[in-house]
JSON list of C-alpha atoms in Angstrom, two decimals:
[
{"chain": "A", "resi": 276, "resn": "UNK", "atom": "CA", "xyz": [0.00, 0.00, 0.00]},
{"chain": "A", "resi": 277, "resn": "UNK", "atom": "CA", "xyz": [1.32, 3.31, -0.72]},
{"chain": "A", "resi": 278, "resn": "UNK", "atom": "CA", "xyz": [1.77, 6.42, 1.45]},
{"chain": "A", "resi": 279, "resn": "UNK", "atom": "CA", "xyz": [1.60, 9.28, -0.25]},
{"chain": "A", "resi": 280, "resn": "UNK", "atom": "CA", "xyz": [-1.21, 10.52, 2.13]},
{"chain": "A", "resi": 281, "resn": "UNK", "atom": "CA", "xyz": [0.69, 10.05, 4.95]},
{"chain": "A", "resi": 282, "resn": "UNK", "atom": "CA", "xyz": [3.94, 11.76, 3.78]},
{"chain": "A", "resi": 283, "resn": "UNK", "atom": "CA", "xyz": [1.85, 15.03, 2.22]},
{"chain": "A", "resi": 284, "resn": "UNK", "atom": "CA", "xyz": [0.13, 15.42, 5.67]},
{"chain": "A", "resi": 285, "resn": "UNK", "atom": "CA", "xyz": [3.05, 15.40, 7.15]},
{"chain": "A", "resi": 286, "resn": "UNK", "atom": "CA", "xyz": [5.28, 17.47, 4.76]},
{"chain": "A", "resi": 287, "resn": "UNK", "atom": "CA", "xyz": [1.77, 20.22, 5.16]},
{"chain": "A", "resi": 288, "resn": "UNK", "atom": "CA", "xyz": [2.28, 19.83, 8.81]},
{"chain": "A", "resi": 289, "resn": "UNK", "atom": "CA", "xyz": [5.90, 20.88, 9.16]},
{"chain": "A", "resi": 290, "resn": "UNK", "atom": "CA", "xyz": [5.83, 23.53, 6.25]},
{"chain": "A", "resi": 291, "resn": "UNK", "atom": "CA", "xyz": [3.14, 25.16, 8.52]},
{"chain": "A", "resi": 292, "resn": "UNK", "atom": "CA", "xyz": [5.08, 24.61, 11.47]},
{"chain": "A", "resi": 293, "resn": "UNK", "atom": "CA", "xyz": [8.60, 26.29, 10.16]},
{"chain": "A", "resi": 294, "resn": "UNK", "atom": "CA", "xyz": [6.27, 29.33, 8.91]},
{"chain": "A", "resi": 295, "resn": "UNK", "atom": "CA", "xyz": [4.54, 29.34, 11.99]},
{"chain": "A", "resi": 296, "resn": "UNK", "atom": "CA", "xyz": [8.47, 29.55, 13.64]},
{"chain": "A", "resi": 297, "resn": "UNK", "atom": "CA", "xyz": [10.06, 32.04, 11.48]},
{"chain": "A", "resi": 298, "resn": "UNK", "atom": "CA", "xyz": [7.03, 34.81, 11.85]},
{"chain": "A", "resi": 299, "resn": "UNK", "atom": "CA", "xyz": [6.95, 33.51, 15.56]},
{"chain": "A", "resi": 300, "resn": "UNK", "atom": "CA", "xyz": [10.83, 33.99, 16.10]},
{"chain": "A", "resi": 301, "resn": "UNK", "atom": "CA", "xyz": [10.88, 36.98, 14.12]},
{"chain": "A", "resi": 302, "resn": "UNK", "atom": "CA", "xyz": [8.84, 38.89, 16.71]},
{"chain": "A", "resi": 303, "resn": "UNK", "atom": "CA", "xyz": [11.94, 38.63, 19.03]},
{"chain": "A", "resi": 304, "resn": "UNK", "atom": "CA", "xyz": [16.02, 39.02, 19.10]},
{"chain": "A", "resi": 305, "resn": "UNK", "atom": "CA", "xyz": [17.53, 35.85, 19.53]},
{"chain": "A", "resi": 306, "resn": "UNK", "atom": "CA", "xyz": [16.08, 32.66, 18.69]},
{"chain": "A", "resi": 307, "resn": "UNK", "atom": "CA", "xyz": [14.90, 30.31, 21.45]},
{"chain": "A", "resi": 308, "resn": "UNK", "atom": "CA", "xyz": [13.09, 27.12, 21.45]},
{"chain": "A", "resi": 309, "resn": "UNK", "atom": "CA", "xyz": [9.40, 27.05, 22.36]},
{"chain": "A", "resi": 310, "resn": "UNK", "atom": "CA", "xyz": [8.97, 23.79, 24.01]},
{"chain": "A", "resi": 311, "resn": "UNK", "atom": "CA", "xyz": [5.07, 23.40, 23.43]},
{"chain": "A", "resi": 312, "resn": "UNK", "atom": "CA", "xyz": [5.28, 24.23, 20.86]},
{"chain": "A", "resi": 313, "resn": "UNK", "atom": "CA", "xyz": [7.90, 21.65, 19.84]},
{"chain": "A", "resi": 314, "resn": "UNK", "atom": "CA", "xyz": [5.67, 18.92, 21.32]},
{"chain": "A", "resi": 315, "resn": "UNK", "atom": "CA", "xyz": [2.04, 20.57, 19.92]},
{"chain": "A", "resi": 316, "resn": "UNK", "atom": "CA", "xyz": [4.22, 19.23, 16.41]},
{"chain": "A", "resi": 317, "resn": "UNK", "atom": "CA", "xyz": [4.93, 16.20, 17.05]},
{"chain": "A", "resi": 318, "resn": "UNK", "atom": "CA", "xyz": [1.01, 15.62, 18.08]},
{"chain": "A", "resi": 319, "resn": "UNK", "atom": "CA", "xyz": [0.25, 17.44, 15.13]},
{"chain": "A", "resi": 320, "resn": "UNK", "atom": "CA", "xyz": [2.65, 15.29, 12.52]},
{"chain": "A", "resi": 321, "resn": "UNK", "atom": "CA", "xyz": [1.24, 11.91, 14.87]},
{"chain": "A", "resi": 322, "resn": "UNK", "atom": "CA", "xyz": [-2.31, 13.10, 13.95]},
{"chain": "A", "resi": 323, "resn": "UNK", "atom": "CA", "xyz": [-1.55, 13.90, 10.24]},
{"chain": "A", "resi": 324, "resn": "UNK", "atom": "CA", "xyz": [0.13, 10.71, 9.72]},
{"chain": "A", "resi": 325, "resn": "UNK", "atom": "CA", "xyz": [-2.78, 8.67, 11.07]},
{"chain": "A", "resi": 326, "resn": "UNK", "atom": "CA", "xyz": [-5.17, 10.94, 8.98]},
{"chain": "A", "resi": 327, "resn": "UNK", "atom": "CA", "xyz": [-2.89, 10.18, 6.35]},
{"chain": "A", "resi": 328, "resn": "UNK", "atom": "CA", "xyz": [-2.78, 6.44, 6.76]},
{"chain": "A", "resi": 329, "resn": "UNK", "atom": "CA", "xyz": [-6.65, 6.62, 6.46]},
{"chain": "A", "resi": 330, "resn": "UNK", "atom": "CA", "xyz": [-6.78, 8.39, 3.57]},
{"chain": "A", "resi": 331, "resn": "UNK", "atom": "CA", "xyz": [-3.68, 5.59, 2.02]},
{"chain": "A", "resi": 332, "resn": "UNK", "atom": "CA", "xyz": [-6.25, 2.78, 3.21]},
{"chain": "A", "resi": 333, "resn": "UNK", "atom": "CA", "xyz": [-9.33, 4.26, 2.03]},
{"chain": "A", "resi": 334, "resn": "UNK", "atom": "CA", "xyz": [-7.63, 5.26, -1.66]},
{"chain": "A", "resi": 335, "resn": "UNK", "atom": "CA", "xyz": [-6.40, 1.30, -1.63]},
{"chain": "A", "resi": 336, "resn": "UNK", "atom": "CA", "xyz": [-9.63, -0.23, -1.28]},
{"chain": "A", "resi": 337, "resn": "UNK", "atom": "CA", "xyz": [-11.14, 2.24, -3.77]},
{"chain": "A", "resi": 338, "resn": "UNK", "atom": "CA", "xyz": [-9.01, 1.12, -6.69]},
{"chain": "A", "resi": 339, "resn": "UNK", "atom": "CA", "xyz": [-7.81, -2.37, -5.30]},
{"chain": "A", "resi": 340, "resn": "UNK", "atom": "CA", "xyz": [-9.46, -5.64, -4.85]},
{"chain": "A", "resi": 341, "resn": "UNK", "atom": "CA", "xyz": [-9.02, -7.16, -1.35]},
{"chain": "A", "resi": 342, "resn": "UNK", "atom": "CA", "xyz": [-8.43, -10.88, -3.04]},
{"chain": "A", "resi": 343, "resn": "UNK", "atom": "CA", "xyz": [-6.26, -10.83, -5.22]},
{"chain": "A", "resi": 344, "resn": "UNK", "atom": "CA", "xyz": [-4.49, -7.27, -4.63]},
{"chain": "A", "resi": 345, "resn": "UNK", "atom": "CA", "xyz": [-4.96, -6.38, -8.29]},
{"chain": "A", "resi": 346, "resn": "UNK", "atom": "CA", "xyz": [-7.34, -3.40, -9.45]},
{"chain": "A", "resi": 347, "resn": "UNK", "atom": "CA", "xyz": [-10.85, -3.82, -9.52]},
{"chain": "A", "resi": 348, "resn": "UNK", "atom": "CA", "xyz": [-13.60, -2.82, -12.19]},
{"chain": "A", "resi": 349, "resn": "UNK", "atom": "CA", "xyz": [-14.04, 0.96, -11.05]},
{"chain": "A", "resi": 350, "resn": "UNK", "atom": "CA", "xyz": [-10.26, 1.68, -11.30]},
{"chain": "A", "resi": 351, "resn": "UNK", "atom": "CA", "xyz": [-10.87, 0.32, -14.72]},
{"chain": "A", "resi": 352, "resn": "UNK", "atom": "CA", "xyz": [-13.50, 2.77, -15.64]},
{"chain": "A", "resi": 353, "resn": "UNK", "atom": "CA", "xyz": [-11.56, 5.40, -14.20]},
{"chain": "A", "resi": 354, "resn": "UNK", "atom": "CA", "xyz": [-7.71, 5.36, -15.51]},
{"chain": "A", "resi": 355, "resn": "UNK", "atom": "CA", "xyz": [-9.25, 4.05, -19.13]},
{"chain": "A", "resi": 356, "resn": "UNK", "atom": "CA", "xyz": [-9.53, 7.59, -21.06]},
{"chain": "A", "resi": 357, "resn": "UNK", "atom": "CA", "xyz": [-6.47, 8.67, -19.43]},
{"chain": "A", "resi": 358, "resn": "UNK", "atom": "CA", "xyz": [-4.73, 5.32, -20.68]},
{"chain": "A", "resi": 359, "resn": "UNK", "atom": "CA", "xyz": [-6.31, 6.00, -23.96]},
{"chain": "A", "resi": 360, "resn": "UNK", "atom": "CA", "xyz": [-5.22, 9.78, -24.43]},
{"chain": "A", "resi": 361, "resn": "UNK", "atom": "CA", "xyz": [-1.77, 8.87, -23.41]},
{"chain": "A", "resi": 362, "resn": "UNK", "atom": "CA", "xyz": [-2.03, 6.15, -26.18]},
{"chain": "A", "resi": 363, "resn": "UNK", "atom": "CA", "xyz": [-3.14, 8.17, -28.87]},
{"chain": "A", "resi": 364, "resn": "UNK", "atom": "CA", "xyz": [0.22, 11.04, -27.70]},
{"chain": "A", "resi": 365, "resn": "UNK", "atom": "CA", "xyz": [2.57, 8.72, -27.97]},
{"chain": "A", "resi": 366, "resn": "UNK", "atom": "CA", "xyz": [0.90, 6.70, -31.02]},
{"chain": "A", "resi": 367, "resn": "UNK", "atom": "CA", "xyz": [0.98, 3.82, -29.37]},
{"chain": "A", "resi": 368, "resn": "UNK", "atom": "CA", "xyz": [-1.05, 0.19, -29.10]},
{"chain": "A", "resi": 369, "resn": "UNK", "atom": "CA", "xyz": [-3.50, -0.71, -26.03]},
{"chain": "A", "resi": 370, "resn": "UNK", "atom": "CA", "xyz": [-3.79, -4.67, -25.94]},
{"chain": "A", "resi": 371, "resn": "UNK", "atom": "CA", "xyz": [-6.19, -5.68, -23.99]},
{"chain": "A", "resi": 372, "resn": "UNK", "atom": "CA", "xyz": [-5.88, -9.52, -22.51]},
{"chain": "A", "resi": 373, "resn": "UNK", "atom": "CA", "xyz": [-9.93, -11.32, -20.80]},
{"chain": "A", "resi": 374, "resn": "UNK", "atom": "CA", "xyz": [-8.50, -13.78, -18.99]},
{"chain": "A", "resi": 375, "resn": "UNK", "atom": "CA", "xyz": [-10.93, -16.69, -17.79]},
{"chain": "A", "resi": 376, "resn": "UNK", "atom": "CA", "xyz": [-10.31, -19.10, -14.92]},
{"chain": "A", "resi": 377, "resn": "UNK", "atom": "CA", "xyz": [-12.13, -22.98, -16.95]},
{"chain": "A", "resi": 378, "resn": "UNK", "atom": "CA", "xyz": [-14.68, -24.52, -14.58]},
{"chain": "A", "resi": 379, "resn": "UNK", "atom": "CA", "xyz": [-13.93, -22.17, -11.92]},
{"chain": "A", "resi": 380, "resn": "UNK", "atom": "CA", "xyz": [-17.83, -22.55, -10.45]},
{"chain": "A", "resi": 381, "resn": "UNK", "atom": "CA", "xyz": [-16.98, -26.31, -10.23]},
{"chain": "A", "resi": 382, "resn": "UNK", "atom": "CA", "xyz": [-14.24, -25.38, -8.46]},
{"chain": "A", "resi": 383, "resn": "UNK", "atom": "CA", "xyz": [-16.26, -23.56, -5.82]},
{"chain": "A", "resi": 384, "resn": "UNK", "atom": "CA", "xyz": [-19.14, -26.21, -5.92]},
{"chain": "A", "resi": 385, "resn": "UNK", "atom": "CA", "xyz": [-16.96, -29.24, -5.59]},
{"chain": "A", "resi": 386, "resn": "UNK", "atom": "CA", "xyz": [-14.15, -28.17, -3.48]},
{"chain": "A", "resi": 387, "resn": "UNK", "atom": "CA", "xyz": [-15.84, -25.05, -1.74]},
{"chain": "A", "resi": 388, "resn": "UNK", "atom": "CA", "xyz": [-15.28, -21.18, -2.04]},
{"chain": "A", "resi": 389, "resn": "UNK", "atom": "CA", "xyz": [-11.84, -21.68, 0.32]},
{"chain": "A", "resi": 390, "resn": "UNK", "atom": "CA", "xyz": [-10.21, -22.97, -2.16]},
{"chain": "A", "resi": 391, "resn": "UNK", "atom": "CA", "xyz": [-12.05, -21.23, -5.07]},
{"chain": "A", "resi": 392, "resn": "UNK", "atom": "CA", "xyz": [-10.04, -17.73, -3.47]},
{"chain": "A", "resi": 393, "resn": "UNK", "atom": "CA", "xyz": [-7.00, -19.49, -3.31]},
{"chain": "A", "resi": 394, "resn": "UNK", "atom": "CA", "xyz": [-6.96, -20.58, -7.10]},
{"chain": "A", "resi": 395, "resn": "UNK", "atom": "CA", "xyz": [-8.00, -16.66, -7.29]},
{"chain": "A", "resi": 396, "resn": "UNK", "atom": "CA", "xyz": [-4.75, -15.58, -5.39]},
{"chain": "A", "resi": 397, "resn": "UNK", "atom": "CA", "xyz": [-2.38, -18.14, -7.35]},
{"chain": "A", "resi": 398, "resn": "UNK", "atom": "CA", "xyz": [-3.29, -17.21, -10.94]},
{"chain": "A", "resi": 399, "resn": "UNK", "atom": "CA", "xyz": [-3.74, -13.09, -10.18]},
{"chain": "A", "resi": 400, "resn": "UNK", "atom": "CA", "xyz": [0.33, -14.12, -8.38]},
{"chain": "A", "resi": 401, "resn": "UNK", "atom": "CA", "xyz": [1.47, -16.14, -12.15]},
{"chain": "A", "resi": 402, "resn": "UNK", "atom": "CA", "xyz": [0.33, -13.10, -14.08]},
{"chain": "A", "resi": 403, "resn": "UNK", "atom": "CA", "xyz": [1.91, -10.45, -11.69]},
{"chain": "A", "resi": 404, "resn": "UNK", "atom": "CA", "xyz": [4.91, -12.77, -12.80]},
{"chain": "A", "resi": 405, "resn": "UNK", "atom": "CA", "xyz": [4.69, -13.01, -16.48]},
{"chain": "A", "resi": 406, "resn": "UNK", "atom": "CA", "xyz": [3.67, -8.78, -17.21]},
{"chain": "A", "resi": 407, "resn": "UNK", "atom": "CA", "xyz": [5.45, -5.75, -16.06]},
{"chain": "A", "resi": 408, "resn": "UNK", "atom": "CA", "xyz": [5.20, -3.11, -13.57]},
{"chain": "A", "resi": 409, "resn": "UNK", "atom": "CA", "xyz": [3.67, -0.94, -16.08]},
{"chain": "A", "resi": 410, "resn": "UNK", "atom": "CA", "xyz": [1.06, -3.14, -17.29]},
{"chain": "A", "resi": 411, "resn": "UNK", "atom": "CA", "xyz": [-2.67, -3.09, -14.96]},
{"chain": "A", "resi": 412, "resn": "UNK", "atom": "CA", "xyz": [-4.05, -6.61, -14.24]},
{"chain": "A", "resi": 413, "resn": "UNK", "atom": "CA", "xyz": [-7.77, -5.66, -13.20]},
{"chain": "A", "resi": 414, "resn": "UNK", "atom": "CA", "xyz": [-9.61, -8.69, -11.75]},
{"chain": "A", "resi": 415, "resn": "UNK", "atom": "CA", "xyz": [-13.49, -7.31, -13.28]},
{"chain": "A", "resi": 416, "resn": "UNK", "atom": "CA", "xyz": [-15.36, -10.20, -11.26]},
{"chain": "A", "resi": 417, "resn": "UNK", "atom": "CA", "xyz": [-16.00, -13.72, -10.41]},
{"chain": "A", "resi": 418, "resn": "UNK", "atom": "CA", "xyz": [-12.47, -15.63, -12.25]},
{"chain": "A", "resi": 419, "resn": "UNK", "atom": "CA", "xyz": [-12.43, -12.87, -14.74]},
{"chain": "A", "resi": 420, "resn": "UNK", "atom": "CA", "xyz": [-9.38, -11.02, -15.46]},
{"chain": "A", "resi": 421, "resn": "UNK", "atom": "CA", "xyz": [-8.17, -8.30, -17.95]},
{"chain": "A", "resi": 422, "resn": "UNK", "atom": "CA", "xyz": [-5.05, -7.03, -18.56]},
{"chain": "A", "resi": 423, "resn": "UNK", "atom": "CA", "xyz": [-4.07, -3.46, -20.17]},
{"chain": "A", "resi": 424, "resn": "UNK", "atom": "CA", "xyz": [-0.82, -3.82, -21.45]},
{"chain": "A", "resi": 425, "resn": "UNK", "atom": "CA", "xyz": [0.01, -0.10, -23.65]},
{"chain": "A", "resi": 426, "resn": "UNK", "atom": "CA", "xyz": [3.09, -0.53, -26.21]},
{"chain": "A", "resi": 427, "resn": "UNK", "atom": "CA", "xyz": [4.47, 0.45, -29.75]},
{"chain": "A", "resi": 428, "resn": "UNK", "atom": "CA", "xyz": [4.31, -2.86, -31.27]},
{"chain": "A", "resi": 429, "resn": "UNK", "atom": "CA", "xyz": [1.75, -6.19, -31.73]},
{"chain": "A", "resi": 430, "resn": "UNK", "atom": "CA", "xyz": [4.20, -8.43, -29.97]},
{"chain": "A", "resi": 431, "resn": "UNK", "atom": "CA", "xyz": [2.83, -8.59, -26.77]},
{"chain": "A", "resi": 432, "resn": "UNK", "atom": "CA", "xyz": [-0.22, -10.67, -28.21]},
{"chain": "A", "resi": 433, "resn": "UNK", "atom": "CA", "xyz": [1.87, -13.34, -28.79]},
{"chain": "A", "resi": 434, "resn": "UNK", "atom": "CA", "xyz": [4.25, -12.89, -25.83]},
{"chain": "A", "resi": 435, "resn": "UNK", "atom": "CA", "xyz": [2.15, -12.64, -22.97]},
{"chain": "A", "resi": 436, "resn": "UNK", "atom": "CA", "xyz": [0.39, -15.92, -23.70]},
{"chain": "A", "resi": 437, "resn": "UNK", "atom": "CA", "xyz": [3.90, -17.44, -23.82]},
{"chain": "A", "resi": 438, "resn": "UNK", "atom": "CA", "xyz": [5.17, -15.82, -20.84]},
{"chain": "A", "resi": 439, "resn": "UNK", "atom": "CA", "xyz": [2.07, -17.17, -18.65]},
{"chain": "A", "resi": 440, "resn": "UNK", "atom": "CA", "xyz": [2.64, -20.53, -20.32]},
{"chain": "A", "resi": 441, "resn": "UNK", "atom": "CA", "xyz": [6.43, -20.37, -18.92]},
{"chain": "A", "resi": 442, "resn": "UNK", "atom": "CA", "xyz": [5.76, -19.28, -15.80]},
{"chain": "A", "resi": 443, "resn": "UNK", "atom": "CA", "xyz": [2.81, -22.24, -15.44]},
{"chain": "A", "resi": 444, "resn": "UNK", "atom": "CA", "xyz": [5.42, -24.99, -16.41]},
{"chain": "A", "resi": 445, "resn": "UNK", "atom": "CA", "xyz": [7.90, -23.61, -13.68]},
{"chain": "A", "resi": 446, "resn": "UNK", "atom": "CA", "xyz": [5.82, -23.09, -10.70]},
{"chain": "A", "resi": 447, "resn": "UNK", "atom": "CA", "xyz": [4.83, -25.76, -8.26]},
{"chain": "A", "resi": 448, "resn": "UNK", "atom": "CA", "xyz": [0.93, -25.83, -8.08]},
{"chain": "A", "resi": 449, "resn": "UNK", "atom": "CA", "xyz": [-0.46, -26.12, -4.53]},
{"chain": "A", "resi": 450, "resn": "UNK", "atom": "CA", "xyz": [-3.73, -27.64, -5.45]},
{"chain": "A", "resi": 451, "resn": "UNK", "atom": "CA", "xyz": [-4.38, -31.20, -6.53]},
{"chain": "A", "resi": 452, "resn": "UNK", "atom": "CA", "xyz": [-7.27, -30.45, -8.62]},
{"chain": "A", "resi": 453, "resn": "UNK", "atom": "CA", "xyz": [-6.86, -29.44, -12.58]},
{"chain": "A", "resi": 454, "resn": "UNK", "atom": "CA", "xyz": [-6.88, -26.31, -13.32]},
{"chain": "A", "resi": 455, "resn": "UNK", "atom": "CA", "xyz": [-6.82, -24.13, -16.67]},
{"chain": "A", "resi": 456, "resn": "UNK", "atom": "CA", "xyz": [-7.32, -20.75, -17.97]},
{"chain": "A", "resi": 457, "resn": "UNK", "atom": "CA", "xyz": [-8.38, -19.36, -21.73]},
{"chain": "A", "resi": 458, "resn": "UNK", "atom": "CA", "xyz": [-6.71, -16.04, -22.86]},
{"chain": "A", "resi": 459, "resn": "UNK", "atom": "CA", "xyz": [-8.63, -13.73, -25.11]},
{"chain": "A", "resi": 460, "resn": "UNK", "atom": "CA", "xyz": [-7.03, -10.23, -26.80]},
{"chain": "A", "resi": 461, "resn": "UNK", "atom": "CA", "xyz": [-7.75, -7.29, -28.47]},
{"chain": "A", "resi": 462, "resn": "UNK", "atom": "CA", "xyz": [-5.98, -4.41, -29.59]},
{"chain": "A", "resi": 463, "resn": "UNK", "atom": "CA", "xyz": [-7.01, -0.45, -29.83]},
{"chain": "A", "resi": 464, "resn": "UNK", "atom": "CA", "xyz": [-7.78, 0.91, -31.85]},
{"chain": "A", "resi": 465, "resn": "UNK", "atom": "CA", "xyz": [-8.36, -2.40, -34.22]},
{"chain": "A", "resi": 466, "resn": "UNK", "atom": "CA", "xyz": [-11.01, -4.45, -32.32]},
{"chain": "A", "resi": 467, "resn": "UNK", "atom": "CA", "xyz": [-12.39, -1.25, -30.82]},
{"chain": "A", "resi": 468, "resn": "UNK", "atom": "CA", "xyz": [-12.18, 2.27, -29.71]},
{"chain": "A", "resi": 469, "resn": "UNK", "atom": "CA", "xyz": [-14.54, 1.81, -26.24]},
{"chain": "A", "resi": 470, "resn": "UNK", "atom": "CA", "xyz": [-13.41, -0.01, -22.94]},
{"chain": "A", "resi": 471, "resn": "UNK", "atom": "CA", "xyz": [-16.92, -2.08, -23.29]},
{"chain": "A", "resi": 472, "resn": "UNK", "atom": "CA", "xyz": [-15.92, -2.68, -27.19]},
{"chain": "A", "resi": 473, "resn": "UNK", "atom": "CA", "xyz": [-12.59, -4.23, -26.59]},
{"chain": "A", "resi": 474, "resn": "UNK", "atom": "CA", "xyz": [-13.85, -6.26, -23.61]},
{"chain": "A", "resi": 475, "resn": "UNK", "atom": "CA", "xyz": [-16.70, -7.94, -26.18]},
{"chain": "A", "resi": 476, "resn": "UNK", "atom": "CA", "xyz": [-13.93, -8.10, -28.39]},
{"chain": "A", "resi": 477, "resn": "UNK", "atom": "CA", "xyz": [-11.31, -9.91, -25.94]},
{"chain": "A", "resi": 478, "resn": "UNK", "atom": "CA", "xyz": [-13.81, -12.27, -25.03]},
{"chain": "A", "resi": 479, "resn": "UNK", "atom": "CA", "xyz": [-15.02, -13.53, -28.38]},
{"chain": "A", "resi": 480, "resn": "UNK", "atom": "CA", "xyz": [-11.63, -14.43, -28.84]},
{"chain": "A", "resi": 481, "resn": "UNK", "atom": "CA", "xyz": [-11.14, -15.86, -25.64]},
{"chain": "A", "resi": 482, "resn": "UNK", "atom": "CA", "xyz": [-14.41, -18.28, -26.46]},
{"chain": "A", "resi": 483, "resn": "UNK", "atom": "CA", "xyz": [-12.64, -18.69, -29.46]},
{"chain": "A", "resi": 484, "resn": "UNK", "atom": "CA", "xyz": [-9.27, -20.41, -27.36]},
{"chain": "A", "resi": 485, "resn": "UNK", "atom": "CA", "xyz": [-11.44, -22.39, -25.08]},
{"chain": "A", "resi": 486, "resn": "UNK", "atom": "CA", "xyz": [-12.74, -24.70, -28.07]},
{"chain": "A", "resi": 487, "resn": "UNK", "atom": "CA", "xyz": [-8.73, -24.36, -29.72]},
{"chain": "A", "resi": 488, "resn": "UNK", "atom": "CA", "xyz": [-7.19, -24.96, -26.43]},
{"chain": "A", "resi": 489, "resn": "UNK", "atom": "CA", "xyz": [-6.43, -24.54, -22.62]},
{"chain": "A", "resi": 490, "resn": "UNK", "atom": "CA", "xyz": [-3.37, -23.40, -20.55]},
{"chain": "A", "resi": 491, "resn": "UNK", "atom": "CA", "xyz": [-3.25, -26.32, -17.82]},
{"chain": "A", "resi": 492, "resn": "UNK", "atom": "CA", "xyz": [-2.03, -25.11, -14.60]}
]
């Protein structure tokens, strides 16, 4: 979790308090050290940094979800037209990955929804893995997934796929049932020029890969 909230309150706190110091040790001829007021900021910075933390926590669970600590649907919504403008600068691609979690309701029926949130938390871990920092996994509901992955060339439709296959084949799974996934893609502004469009359009292909194949986990 970040803490930019916490380190601005504080960095507003003791801005204030070395104005409040100069104009209040201006008023006399030698400096001296106002010991209440010295302590009133350190309550103050104490009670910023807790307002602060607040705000961190309250900004997290806004844009995160809780599960799998990837964003959620209304982060989505919200950093899409800034995604797309900054796509459309620097004349670059917007691939967007639906990633599907195969008989996941099974899962839950069969082995309960314990283990249904762990599957959750291992395959939201694999594709922290196989993208970069840069790219936003976005879990949008249920054992849905998508994946915004902005770049100058098509490559990444081929390479992501590849790099979840490697890290699959080199990780231990914890669970004795069988699990797979089906990977659908799109690319802006080809399949689509609207969040909603490219979604439709990611998961007719990813319907499309279920009857082709399946990425065993």
């Amino acid at each position: 979790m970040k803490c930019n909230g916490r380190i601005v309150s504080v960095i507003i706190i003791l801005i204030n308090s070395i104005i409040w110091n100069v104009s209040h040790w201006s008023s006399y001829k030698s400096v001296h050290v106002d010991v209440f007021h010295l302590a009133a900021t350190f309550v103050y910075i104490a009670i910023g940094w807790y307002l602060g933390k607040k705000y961190d926590e309250a900004k997290f669970y806004s844009e995160k979800d809780p599960l799998t600590n990837t964003y959620n649907r209304r982060f989505m919504n919200r950093i899409f037209p800034k995604l797309i403008a900054e796509v459309r600068k620097n004349k670059k691609l917007l691939h967007v990955f639906v990633i599907d979690i195969n008989d996941f309701k099974r899962i839950n029926d069969t082995y309960g929804h314990e283990t249904g949130d762990q599957v959750l938390e291992y395959i939201s871990g694999l594709l922290r893995k196989a993208t970069r920092k840069e790219d936003m996994i976005i879990r949008i509901g249920g054992d849905e997934f998508v994946i915004l992955i902005p770049s100058t060339q098509k490559v990444e439709a081929i390479t992501l796929p590849r790099h979840f296959k490697c890290h699959l084949h080199n990780s231990v799974s914890p669970f004795t049932i069988h699990i797979s996934i089906s990977i659908g893609h799109a690319t802006y502004p080809e399949a689509g020029e609207t969040l909603s469009e490219l979604i439709q359009s990611a998961d007719k292909s990813m319907y499309e890969y279920k009857v082709q194949q399946k990425i065993n986990v």
